[in-house]
Coordinates of C-alpha atoms and ligand atoms in Angstrom, one line a residue:
X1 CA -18.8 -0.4 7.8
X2 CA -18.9 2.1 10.9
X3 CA -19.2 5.5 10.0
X4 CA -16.0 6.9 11.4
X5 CA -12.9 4.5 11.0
X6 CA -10.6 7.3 13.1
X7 CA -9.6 5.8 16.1
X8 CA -7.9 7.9 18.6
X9 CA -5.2 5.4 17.7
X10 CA -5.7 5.3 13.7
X11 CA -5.2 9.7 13.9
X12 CA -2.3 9.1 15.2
X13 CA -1.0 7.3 12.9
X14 CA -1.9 10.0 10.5
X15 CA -0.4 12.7 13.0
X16 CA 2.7 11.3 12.9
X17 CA 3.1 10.5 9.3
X18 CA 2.1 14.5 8.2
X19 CA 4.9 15.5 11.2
X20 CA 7.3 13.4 9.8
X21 CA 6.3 15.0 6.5
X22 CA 6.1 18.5 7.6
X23 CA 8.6 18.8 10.0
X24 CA 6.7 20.3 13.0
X25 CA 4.9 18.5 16.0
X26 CA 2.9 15.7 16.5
X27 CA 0.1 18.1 17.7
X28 CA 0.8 20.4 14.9
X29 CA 0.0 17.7 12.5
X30 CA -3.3 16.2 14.4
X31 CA -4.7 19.8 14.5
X32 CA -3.9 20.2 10.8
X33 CA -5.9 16.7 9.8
X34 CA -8.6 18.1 11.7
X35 CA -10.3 19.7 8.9
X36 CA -13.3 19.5 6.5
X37 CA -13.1 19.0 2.5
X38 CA -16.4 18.3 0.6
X39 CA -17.1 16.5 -2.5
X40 CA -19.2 17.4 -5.1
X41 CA -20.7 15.7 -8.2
X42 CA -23.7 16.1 -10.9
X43 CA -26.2 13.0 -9.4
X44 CA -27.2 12.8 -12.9
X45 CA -22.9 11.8 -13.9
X46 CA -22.9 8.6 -12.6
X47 CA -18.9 7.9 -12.9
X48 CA -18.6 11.2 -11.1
X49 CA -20.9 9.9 -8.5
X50 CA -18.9 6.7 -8.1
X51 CA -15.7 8.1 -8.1
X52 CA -17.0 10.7 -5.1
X53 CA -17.6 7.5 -2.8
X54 CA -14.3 6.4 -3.7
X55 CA -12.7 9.4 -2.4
X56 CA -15.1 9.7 0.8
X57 CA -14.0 5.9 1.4
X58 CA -10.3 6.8 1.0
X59 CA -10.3 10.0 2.9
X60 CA -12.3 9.3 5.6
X61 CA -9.3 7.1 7.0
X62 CA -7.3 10.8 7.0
X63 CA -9.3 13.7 7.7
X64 CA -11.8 14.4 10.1
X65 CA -14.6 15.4 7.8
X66 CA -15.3 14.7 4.2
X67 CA -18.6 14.2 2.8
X68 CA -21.0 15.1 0.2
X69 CA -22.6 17.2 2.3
X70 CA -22.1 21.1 2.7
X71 CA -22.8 21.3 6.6
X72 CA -22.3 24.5 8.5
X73 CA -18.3 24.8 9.5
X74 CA -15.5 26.0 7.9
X75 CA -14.3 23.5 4.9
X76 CA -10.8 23.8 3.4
X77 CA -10.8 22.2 0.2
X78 CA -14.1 21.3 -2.1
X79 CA -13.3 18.6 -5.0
X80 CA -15.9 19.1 -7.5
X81 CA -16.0 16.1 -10.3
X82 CA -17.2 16.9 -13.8
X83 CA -19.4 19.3 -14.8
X84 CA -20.6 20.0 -11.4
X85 CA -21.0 23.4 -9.7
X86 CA -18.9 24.7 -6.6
X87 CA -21.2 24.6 -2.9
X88 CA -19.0 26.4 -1.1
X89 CA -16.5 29.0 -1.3
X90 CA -13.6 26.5 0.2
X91 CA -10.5 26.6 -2.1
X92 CA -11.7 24.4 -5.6
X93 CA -10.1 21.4 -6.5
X94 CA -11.8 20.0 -10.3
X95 CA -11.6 16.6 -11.6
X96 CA -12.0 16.0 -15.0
X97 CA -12.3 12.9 -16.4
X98 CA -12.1 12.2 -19.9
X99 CA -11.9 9.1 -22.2
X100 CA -8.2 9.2 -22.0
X101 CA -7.0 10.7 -19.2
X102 CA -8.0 12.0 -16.0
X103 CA -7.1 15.4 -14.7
X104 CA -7.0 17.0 -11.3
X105 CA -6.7 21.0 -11.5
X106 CA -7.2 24.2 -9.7
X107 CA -9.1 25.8 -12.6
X108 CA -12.4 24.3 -14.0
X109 CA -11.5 22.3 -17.3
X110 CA -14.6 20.0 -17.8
X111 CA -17.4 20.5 -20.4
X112 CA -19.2 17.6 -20.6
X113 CA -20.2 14.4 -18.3
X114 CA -17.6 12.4 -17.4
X115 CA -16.4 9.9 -19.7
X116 CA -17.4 5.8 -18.9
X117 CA -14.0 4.6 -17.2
X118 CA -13.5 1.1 -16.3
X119 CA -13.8 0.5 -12.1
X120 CA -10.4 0.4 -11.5
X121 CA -9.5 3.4 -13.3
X122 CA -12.1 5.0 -10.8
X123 CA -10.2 4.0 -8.1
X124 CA -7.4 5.4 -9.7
X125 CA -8.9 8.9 -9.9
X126 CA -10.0 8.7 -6.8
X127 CA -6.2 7.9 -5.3
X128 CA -4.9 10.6 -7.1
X129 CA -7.5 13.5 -6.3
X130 CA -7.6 12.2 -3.0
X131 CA -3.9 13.4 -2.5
X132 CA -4.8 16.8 -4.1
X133 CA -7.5 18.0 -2.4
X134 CA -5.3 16.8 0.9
X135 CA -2.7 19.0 -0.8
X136 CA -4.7 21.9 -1.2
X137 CA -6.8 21.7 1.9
X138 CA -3.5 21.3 3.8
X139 CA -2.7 24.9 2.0
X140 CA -0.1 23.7 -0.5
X141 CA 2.3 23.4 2.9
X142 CA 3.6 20.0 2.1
X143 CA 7.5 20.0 1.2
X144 CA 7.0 19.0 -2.2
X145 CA 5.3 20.8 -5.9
X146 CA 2.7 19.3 -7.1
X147 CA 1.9 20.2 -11.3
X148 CA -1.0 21.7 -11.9
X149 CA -3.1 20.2 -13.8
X150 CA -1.8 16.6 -12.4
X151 CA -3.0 14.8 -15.3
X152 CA -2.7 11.1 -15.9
X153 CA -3.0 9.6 -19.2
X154 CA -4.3 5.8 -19.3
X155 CA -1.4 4.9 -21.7
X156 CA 0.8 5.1 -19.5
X157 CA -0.4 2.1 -17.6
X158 CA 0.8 -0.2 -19.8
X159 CA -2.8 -2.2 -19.9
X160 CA -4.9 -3.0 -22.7
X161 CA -8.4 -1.0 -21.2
X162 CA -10.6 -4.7 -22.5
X163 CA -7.9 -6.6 -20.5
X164 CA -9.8 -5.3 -17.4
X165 CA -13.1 -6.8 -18.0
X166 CA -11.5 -10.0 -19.0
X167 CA -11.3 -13.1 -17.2
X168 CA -7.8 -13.6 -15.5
X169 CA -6.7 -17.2 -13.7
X170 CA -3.9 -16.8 -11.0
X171 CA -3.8 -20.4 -10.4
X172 CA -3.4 -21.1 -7.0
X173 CA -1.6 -17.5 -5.8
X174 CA -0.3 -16.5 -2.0
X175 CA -0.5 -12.8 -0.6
X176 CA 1.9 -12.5 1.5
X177 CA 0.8 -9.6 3.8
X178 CA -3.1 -8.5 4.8
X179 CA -1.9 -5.0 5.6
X180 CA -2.2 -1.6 4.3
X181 CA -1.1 -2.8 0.6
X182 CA -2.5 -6.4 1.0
X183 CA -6.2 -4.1 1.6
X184 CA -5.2 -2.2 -1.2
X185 CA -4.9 -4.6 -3.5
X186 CA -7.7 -6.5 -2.6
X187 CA -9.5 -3.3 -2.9
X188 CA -8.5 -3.0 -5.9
X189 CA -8.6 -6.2 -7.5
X190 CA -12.4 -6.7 -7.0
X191 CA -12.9 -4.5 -10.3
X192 CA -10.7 -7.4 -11.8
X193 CA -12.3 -11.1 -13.1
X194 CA -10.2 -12.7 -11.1
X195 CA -10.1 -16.6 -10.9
X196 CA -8.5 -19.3 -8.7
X197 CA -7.5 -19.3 -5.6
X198 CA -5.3 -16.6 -3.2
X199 CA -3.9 -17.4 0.5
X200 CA -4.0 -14.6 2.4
X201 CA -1.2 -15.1 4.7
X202 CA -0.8 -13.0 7.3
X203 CA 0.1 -13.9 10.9
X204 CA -0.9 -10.4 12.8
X205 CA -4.1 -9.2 14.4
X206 CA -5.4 -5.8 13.4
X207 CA -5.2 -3.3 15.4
X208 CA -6.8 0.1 16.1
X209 CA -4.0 2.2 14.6
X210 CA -4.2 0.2 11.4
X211 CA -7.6 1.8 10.4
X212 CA -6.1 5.0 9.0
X213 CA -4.9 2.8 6.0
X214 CA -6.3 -0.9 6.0
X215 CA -9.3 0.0 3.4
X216 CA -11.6 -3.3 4.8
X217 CA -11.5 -3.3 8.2
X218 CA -13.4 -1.3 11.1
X219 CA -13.2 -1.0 14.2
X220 CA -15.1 -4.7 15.0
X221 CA -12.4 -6.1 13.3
X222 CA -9.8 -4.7 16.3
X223 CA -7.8 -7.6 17.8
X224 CA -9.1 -10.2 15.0
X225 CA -6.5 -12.2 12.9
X226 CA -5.7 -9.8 9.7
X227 CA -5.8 -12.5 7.4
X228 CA -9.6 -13.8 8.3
X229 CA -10.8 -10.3 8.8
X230 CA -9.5 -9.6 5.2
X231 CA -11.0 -12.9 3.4
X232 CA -14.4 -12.5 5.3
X233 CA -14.8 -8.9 4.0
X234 CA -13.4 -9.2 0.8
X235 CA -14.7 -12.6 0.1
X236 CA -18.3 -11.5 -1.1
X237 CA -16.6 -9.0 -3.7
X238 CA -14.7 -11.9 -5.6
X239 CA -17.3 -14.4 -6.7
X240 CA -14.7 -16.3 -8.8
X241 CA -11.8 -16.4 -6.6
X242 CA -11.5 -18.3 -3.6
X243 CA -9.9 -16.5 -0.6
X244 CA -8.5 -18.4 1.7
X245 CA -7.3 -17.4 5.1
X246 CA -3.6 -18.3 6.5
X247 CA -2.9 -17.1 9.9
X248 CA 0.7 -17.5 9.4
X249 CA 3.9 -16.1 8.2
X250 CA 4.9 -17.5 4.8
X251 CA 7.7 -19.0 6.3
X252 CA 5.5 -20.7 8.6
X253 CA 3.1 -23.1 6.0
X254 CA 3.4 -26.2 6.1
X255 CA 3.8 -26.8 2.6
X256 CA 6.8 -25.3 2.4
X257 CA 8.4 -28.3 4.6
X258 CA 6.8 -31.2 2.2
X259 CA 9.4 -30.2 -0.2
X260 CA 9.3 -29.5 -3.8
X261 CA 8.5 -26.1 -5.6
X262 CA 5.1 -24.6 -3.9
X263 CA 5.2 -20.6 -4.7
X264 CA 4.5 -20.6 -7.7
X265 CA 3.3 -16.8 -8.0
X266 CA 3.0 -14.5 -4.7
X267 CA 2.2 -11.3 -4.1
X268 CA 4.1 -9.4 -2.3
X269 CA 2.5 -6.9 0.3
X270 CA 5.1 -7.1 3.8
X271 CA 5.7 -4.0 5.7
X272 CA 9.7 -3.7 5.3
X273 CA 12.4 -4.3 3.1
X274 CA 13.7 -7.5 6.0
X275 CA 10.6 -9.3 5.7
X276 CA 10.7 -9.0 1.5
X277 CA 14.2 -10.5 2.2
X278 CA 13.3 -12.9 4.2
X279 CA 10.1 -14.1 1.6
X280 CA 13.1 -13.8 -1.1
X281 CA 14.7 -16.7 0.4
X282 CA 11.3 -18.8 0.3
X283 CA 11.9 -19.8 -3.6
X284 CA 8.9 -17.7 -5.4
X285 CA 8.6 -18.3 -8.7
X286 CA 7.1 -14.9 -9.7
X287 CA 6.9 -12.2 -7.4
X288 CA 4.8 -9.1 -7.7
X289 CA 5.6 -6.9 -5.1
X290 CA 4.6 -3.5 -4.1
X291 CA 5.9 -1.0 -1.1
X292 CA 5.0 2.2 0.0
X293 CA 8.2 5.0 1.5
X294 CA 6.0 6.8 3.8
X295 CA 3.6 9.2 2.0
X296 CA 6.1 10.0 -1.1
X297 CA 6.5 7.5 -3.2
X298 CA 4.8 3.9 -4.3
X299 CA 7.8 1.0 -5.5
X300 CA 6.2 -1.8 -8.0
X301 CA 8.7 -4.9 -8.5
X302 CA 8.5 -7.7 -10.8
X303 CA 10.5 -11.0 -11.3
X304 CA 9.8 -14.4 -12.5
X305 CA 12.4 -16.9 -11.9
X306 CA 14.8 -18.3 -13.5
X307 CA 16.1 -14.6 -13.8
X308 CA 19.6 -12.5 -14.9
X309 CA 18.2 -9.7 -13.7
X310 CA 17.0 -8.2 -10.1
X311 CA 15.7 -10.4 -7.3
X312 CA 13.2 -9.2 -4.7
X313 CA 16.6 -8.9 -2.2
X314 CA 18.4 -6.8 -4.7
X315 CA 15.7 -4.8 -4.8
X316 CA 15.4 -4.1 -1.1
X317 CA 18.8 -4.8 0.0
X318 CA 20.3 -3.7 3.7
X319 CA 21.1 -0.2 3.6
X320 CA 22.3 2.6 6.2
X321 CA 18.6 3.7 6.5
X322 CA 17.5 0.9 8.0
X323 CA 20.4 -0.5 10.1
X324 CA 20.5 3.3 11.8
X325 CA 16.4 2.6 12.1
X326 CA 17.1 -1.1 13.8
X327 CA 19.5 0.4 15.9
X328 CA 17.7 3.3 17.2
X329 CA 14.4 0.8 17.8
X330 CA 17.0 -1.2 19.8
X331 CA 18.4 1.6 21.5
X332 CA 14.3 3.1 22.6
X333 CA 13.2 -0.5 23.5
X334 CA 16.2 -1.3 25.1
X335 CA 16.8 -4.6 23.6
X336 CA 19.5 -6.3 21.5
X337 CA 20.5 -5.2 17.8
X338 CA 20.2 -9.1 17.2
X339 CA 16.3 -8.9 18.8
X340 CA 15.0 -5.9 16.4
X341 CA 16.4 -8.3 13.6
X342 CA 14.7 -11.4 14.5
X343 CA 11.9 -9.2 13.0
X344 CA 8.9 -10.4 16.3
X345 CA 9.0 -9.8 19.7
X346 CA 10.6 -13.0 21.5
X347 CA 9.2 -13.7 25.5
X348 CA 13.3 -12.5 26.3
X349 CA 12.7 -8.9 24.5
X350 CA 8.8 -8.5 25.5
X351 CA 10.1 -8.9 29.3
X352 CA 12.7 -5.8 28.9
X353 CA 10.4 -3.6 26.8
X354 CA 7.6 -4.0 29.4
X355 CA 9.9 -3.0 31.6
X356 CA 11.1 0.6 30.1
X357 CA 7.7 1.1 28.5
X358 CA 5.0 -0.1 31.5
X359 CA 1.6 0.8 29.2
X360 CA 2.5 -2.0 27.1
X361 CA 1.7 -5.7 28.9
X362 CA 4.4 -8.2 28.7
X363 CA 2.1 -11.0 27.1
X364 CA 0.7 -8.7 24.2
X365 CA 4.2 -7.7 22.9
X366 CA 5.5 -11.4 22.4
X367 CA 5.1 -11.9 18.6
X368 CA 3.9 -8.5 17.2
X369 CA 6.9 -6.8 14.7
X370 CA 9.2 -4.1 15.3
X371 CA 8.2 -2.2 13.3
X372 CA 4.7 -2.1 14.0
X373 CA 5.8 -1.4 17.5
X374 CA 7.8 1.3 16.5
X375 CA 5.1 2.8 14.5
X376 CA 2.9 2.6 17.4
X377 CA 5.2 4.5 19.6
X378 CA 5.6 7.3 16.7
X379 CA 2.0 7.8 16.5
X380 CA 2.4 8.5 20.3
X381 CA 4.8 11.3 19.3
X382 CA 7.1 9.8 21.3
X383 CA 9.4 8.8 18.6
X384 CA 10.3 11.5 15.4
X385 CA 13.0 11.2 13.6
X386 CA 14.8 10.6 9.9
X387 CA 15.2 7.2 11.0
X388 CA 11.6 6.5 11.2
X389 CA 10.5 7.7 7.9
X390 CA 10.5 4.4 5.7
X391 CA 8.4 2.7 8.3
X392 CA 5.8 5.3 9.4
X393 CA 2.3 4.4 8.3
X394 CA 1.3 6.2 5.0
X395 CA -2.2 7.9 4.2
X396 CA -4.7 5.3 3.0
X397 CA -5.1 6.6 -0.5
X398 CA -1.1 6.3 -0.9
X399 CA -1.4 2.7 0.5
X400 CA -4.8 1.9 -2.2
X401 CA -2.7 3.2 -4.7
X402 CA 0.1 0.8 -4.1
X403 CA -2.6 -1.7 -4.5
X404 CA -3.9 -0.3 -7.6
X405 CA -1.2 0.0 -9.5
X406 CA -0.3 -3.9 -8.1
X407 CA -3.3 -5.1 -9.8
X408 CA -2.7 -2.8 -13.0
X409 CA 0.3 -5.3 -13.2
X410 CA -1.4 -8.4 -12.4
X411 CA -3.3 -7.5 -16.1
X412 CA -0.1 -6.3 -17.4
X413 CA 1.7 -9.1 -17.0
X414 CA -0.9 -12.0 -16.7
X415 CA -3.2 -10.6 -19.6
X416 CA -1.9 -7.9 -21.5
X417 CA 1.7 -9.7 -21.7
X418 CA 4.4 -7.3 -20.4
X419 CA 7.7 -8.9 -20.1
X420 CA 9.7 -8.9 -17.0
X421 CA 12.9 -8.7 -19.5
X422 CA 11.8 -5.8 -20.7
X423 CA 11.2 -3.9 -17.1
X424 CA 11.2 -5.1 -13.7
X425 CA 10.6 -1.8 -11.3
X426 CA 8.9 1.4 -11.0
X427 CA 9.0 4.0 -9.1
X428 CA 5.7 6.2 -9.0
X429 CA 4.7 9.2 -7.2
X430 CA 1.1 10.2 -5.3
X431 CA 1.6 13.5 -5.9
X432 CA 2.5 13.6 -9.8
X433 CA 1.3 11.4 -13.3
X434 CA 2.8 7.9 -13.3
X435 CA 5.4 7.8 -16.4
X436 CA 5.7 4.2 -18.6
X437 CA 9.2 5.9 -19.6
X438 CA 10.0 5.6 -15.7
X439 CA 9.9 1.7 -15.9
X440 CA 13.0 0.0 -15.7
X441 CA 15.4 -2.8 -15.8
X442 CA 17.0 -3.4 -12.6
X443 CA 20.2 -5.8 -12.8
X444 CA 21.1 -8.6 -10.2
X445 CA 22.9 -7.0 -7.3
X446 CA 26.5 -8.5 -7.0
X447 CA 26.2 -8.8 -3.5
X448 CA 23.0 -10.0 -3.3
X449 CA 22.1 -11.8 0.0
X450 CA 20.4 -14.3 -2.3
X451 CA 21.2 -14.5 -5.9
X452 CA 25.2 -14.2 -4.8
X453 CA 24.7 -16.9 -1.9
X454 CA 25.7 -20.5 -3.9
X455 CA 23.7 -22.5 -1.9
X456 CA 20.4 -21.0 -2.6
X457 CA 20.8 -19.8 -5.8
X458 CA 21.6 -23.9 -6.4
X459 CA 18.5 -24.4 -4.6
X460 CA 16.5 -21.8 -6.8
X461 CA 18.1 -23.0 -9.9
X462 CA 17.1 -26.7 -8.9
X463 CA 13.3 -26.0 -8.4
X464 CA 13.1 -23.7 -12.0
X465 CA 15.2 -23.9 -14.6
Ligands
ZN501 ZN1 19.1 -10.9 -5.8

């Protein structure tokens, strides 16, 4: 991959999502990303080593500079992993990995190599030190605590650790959604034995803001369909699953017109709570959904139908947030209420929005989302407000650790043999330990735009029960 994924487009993406964070200015944010952290590890501690290239992968998408390498310069935060000594006199962030847990600290706590973790555990590390040397090399001014030491215990993933080197079929599986999550999980999921076969479906083209977040692609990729990009980069990485590439909504495949149940098990990785809705209303069988709320917080879901309990559109139901948020899009692009809700651009809409907002040409806005559009103009600094929050682009390590945590419950449900009646939702954090006690039950939403509608719960019924 290219050495530098930043785009001026992709730091803006940042810039806006550590204003929105922060509070202060666009260019008070990009000039706070612009810094250096450094990574250190023993050569001779080879999960150390491994997990440093993790974090280079994942923060290169954020900062300017992070590297192995102790180059002249000032650098603001040095993660050092095991039993390896400082480089530098930047502010020390240790990582301590043990067979049990892994902890991220200000003070030194390791002793000895780091303990043999399975891959995606690596990963795991990796997303959560990620965040802390950000923390710290940000100096501790985001608006939240973090604990010190942030230390997360492996049973509280809920997976048996020989569940992860274990075969697991998916049958034939759709991903609904090659963006920031979609990359994560894949990401992910490579450390899994994956079998069968996974549509990528995904009807977008990447663009050059998307690199601060979607892990595979670089900047060749710009202006590609998301969904081949994705299965030509992952593909090598998954020798027993076969990818296959579905320009496409999932409303748009055809064999969702020749009748008959088709979705048996998706996985859910759409950028707002309208399109989950929207999916909702396709019929899945077994949904395994992740979403991100800007940097703050990762949201896993679970159903498998039939179900009592919460469906994907009681999960993300309309609220004020995001009617205020489709208003004020509406209001900035100057078109209907009716438009921003229609989700893509129509010829109509792209016609008045070329007209208030000349840089963009009439013929690329017909199709692309709303909310990608929106984000767009945020990262311009042109648009920061409240209403903006849920859809602004999140750091790449808070996006890969949606995608973790998504395949942690592809083994948890599919191998190790969690129950979705026992839990069907949790809410984790990036910035403290992920809590199995914190797993819950949701119940079915009274109003529910699709389990209370008679006609397609009927419909849901018919193709399950
Ligand atoms: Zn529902």
């Amino acid at each position: 991959m290219s050495r530098d994924p930043l785009t001026t487009e992709a730091r803006r993406e940042n810039a806006a999502a550590l204003a929105s964070a922060l509070g202060i200015s666009f260019d008070e944010a990009a000039h706070a990303l612009d810094l250096r952290i450094a990574v250190t590890a023993d050569p001779s501690d080879a999960v150390a080593c491994s997990v440093a290239d993790e974090v280079i992968s994942l923060l290169s998408r954020t900062v300017q500079d992070i590297s192995s390498e102790v180059a002249d310069g000032a650098i603001a935060a040095e993660l050092i992993i095991g039993c390896a000594a400082p480089r530098t006199s930047a502010v020390p962030v240790y990582l301590t990995i043990e067979a049990d847990r892994f902890s991220i600290s200000r003070g030194r706590r390791a002793t000895q190599t780091s303990a043999r973790l399975p891959a995606l555990f690596q990963l795991l590390a990796a997303c959560y030190a990620s965040g802390v040397a950000l923390y710290h090399a940000l100096g501790g001014s985001l608006p939240f605590s973090i604990p010190d030491p942030l230390s997360v215990e492996f049973r509280q993933l809920g997976v048996d650790l020989a569940d992860l080197e274990k075969p697991i079929d998916i049958g034939h599986a759709y991903l609904a959604g090659a963006g920031a999550i979609g990359n994560g999980f894949l990401w992910a999921a490579r450390y899994l034995q994956l079998r069968g076969q996974l549509d990528v479906v995904d009807d977008d083209a990447v663009s050059s803001g998307n690199l601060n977040r979607q892990m595979w692609f670089d900047r060749t990729d710009i202006t590609l369909p998301k969904a081949d990009r994705l299965v030509a980069r992952a593909q090598p990485h998954f020798p027993h699953l076969k990818l296959e590439p579905r320009t496409s909504r999932l409303q748009g495949l055809p064999e969702r017109s020749e009748g008959g149940p088709w979705l048996r098990r998706l996985i859910v990785a759409v950028d707002s709570r309208r399109a989950r809705r929207a999916i909702q209303n396709e019929f899945p069988r077994e949904v395994f959904d992740a979403s991100t709320t800007d940097i703050r917080e990762v949201v896993l879901h679970y159903h498998v139908q039939p179900t009592q309990n919460a469906c994907m559109s009681c999960i993300y139901e309309p609220d004020a947030e995001e009617s205020t948020r489709e208003q004020h899009i509406a209001d900035h692009l100057g078109v209907t209420l009716e438009d921003v809700r229609s989700e893509r651009v129509s010829p109509a809409a792209a016609a008045t929005i070329a007209g208030r907002y000349p840089k963009f040409a009439q013929r690329d806005l017909v199709g692309i989302a709303y909310d990608t559009l929106f984000k767009n103009l945020c990262a311009e600094g042109k648009l920061t407000t409240l209403e903006g929050k849920r859809v602004l682009a999140p750091f790449a390590f808070v996006s890969v650790l949606a995608g973790t945590m998504l395949a942690l419950e592809l083994v948890r449900r599919l191998s190790t043999g969690a129950s979705s009646h026992d839990d069907n939702y949790w809410r984790i954090s990036p910035w403290h330990p992920p809590l199995a006690r914190r797993r819950i039950l949701r119940p079915r939403q009274p109003g529910c735009l699709f389990c209370a509608d008679p006609v397609l719960s009927a419909v849901n019924r018919s193709l399950w029960e």
